[in-house]
mmCIF file of C-alpha atoms in Angstrom:
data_model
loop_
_atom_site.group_PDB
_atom_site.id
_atom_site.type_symbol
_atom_site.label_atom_id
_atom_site.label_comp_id
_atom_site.label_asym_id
_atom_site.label_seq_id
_atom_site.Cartn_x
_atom_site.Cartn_y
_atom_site.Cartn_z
ATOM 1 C CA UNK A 1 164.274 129.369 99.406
ATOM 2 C CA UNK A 2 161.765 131.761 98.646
ATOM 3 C CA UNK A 3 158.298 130.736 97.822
ATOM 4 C CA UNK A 4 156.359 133.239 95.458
ATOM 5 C CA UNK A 5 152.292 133.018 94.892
ATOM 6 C CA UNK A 6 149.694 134.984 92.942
ATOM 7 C CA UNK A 7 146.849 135.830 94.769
ATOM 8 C CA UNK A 8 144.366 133.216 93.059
ATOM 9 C CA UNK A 9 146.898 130.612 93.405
ATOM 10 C CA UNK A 10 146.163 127.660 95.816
ATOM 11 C CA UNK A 11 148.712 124.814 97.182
ATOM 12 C CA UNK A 12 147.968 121.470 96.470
ATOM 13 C CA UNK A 13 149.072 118.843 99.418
ATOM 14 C CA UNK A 14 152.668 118.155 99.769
ATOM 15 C CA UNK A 15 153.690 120.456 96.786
ATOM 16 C CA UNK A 16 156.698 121.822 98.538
ATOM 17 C CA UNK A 17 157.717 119.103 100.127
ATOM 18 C CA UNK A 18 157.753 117.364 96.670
ATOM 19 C CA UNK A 19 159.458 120.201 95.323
ATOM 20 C CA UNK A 20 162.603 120.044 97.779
ATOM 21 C CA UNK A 21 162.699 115.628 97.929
ATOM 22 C CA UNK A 22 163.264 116.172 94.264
ATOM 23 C CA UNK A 23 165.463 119.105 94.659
ATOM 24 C CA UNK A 24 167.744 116.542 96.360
ATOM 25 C CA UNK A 25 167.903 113.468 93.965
ATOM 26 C CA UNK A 26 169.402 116.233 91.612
ATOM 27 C CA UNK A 27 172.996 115.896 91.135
ATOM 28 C CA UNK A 28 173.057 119.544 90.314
ATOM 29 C CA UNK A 29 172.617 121.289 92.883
ATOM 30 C CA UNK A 30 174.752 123.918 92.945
ATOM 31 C CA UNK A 31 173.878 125.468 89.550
ATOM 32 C CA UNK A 32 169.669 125.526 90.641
ATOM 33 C CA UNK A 33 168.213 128.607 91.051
ATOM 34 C CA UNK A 34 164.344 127.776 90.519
ATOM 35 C CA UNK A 35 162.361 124.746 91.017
ATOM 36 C CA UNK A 36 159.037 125.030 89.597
ATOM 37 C CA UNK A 37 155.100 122.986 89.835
ATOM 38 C CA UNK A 38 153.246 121.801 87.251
ATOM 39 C CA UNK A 39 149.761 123.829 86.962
ATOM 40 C CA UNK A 40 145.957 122.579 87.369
ATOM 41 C CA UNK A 41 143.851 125.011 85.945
ATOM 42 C CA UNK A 42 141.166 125.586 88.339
ATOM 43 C CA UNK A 43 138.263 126.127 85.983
ATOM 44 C CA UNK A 44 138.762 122.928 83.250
ATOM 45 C CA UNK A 45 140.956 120.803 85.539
ATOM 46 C CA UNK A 46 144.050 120.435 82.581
ATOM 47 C CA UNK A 47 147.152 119.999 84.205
ATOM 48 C CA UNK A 48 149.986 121.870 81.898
ATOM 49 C CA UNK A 49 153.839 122.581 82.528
ATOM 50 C CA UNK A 50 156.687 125.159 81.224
ATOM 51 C CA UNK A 51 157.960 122.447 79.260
ATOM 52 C CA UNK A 52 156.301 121.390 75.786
ATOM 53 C CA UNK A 53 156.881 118.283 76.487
ATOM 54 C CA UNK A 54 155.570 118.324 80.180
ATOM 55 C CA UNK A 55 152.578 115.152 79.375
ATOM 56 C CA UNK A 56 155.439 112.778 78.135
ATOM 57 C CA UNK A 57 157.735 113.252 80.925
ATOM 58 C CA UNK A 58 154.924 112.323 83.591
ATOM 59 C CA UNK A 59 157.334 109.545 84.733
ATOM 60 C CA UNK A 60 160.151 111.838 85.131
ATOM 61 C CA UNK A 61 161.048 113.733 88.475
ATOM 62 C CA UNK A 62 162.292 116.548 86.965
ATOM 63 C CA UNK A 63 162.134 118.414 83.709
ATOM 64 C CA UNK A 64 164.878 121.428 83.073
ATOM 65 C CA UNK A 65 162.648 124.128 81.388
ATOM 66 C CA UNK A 66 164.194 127.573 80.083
ATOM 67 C CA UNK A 67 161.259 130.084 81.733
ATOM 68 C CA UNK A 68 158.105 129.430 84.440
ATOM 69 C CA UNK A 69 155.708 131.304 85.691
ATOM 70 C CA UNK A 70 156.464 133.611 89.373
ATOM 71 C CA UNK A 71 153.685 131.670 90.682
ATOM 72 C CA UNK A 72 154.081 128.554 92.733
ATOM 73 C CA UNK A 73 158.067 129.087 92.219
ATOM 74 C CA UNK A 74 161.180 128.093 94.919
ATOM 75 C CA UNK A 75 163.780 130.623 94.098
ATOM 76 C CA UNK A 76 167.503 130.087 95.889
ATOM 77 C CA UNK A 77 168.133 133.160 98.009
ATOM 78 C CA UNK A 78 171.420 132.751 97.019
ATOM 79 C CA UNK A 79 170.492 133.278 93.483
ATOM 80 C CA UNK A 80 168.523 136.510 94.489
ATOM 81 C CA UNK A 81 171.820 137.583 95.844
ATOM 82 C CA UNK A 82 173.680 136.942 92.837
ATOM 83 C CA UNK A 83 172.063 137.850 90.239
ATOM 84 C CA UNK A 84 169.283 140.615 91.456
ATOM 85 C CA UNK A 85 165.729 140.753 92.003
ATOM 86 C CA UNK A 86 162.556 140.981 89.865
ATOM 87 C CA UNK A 87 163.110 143.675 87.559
ATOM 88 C CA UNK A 88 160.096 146.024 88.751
ATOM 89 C CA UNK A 89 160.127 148.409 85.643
ATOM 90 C CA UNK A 90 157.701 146.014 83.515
ATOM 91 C CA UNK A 91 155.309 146.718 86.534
ATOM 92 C CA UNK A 92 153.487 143.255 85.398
ATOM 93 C CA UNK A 93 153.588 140.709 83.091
ATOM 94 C CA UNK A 94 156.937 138.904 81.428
ATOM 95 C CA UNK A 95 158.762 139.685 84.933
ATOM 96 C CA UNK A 96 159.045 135.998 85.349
ATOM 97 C CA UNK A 97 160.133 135.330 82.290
ATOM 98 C CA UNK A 98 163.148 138.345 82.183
ATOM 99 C CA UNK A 99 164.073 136.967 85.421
ATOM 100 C CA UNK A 100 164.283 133.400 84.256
ATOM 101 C CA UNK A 101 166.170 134.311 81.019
ATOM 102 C CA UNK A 102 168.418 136.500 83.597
ATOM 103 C CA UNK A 103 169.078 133.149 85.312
ATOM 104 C CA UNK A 104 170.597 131.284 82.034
ATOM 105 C CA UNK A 105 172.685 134.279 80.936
ATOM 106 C CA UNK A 106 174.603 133.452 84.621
ATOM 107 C CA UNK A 107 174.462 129.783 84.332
ATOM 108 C CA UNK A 108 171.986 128.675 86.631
ATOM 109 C CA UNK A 109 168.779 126.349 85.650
ATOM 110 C CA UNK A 110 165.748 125.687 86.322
ATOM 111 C CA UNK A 111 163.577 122.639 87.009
ATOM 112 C CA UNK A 112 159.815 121.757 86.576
ATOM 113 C CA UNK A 113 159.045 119.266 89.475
ATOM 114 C CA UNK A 114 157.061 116.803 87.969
ATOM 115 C CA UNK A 115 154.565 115.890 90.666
ATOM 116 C CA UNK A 116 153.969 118.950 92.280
ATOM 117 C CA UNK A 117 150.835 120.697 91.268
ATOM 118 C CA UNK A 118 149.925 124.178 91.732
ATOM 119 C CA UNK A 119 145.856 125.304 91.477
ATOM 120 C CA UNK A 120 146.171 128.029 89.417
ATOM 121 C CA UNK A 121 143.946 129.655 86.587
ATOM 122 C CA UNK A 122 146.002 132.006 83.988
ATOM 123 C CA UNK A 123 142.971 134.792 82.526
ATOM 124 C CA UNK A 124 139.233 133.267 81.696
ATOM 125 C CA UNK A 125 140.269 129.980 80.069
ATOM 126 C CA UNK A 126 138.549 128.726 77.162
ATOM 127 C CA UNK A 127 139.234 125.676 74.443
ATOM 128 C CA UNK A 128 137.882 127.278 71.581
ATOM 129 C CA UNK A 129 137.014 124.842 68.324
ATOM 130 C CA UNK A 130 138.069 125.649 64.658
ATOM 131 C CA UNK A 131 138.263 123.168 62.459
ATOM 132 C CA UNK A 132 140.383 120.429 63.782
ATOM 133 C CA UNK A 133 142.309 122.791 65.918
ATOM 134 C CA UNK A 134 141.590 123.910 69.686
ATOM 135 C CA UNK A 135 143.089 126.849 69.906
ATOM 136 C CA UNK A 136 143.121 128.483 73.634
ATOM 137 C CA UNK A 137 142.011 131.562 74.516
ATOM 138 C CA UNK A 138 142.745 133.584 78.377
ATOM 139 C CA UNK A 139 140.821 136.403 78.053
ATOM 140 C CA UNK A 140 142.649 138.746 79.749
ATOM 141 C CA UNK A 141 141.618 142.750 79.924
ATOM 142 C CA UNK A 142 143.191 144.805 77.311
ATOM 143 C CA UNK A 143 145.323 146.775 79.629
ATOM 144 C CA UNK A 144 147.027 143.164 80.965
ATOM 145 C CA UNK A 145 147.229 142.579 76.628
ATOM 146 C CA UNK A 146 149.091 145.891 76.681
ATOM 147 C CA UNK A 147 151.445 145.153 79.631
ATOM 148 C CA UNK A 148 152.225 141.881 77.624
ATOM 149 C CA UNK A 149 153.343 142.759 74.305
ATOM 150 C CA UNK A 150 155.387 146.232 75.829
ATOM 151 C CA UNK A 151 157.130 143.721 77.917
ATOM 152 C CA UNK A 152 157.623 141.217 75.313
ATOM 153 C CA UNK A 153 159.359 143.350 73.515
ATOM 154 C CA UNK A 154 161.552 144.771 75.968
ATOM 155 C CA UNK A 155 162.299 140.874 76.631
ATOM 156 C CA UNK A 156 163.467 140.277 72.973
ATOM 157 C CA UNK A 157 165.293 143.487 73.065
ATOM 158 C CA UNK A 158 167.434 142.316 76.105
ATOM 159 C CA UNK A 159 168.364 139.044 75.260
ATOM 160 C CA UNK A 160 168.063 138.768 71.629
ATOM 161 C CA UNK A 161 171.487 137.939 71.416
ATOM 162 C CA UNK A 162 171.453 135.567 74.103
ATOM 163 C CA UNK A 163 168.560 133.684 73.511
ATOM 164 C CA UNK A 164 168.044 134.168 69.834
ATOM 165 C CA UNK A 165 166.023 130.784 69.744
ATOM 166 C CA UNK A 166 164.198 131.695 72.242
ATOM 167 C CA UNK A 167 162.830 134.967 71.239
ATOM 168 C CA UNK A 168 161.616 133.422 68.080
ATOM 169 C CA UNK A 169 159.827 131.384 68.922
ATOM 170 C CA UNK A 170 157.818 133.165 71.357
ATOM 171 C CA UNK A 171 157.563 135.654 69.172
ATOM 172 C CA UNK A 172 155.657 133.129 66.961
ATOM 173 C CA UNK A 173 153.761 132.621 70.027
ATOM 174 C CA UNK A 174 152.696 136.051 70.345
ATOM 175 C CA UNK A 175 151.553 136.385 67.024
ATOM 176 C CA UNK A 176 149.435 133.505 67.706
ATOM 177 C CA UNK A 177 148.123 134.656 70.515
ATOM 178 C CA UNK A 178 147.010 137.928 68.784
ATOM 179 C CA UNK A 179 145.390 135.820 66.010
ATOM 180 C CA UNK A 180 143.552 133.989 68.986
ATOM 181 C CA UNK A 181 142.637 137.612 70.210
ATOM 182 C CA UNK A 182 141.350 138.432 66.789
ATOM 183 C CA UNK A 183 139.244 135.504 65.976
ATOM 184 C CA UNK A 184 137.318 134.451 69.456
ATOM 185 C CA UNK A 185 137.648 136.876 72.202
ATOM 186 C CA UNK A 186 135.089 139.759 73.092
ATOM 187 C CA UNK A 187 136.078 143.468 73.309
ATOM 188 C CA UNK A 188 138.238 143.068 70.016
ATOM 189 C CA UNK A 189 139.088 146.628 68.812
ATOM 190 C CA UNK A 190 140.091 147.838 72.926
ATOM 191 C CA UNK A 191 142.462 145.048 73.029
ATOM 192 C CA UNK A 192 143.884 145.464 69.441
ATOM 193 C CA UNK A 193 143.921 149.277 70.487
ATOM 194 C CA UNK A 194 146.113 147.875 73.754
ATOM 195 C CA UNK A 195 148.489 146.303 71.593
ATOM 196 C CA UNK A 196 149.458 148.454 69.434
ATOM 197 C CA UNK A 197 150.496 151.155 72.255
ATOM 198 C CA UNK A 198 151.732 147.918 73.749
ATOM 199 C CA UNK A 199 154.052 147.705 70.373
ATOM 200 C CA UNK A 200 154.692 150.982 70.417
ATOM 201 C CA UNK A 201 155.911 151.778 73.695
ATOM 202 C CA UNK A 202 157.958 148.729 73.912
ATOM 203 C CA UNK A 203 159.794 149.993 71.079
ATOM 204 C CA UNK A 204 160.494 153.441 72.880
ATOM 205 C CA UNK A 205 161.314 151.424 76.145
ATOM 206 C CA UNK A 206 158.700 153.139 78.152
ATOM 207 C CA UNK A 207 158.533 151.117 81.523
ATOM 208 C CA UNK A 208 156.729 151.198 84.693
ATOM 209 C CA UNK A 209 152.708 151.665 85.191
ATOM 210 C CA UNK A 210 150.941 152.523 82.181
ATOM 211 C CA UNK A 211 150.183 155.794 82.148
ATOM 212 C CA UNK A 212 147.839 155.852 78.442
ATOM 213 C CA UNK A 213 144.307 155.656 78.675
ATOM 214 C CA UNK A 214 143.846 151.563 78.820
ATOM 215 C CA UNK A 215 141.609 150.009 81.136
#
């Protein structure tokens, strides 16, 4: 296995070894490629998963998710060997998520280990209030908002066909997120600004380091 972290990530006791006990109560084994934590964000203490329905399935071991985040993840090496590394031409952002998708298309899954938590804090967090809604906002800098939305749309590009469903809906979820953008974060016309080129280059399938004036 190979363990991957972000750099403001932090362990919680016995997450690994919780990981791997529940690896093998699995009776399908051979077609796992990732097993993923459940996430404590370090700022609000809210525990969330890559599965929607990650609060009802508390009681489960193990939830099969389609995508997770590169932090806190056990990938197979034999998986690596099979189906290639991280794809380092979206330089940041979504590189989980192509390499997740990449995993389906070969027929491998993935689990979210139930009880294993990961500290881990995704942008400046915030529960914003509108009405009856709380609609979350991460903050993030414009130039991660324009990594983001390129790579987003080199993701629906790629698998469109093979995840139709998927692409969708996170596509709705995109759009959402730019409404969030709009409506309660600071710096509003940079990161709109970001987008766009984001948009735009994703379109021409420029890839690597972003080279435009974005900061």
């Amino acid at each position: 296995w190979v363990l991957t972290l972000d750099q403001d990530s932090r362990v919680s006791p016995e997450m690994i070894f919780k990981m791997l006990d529940a690896y093998e109560e699995c009776d399908k084994k051979n077609i796992v490629a990732i097993l993923s934590p459940r996430y404590r964000d370090q700022s609000t203490g809210l525990v969330w998963g890559s599965s929607v329905t990650s609060i009802e399935n508390d009681h489960l071991l193990f939830t099969p998710v389609q995508c997770c985040i590169t932090s806190g993840s056990l990938i197979k090496t034999s998986v690596l060997s099979k189906i290639g590394m991280f794809d380092e031409s979206y330089f940041i952002d979504y590189v989980d998520i192509e390499f997740c998708l990449r995993c389906s298309n070969f027929g491998f899954i993935i689990l979210q280990i139930n009880h294993a938590i990961l500290l881990h804090s995704i942008g400046n967090f915030k529960i914003n209030k509108m009405m009856w809604m709380r609609p979350i906002s991460t903050n993030h800098s414009p130039l991660r908002r324009y990594y983001f939305v390129r790579n987003a749309i080199f993701t629906y590009r790629k698998f469109m066909f093979t995840h139709t469903k998927w692409v969708f809906i996170n596509f709705c979820v995109l759009i959402k997120t730019i409404a969030v953008i709009i409506i309660f974060e600071d710096c509003v016309f940079d990161k709109i600004r970001a987008i766009f080129f984001g948009f735009i280059d994703g379109l021409f399938k420029i890839t690597g380091k972003c080279l435009r004036n974005i900061k």
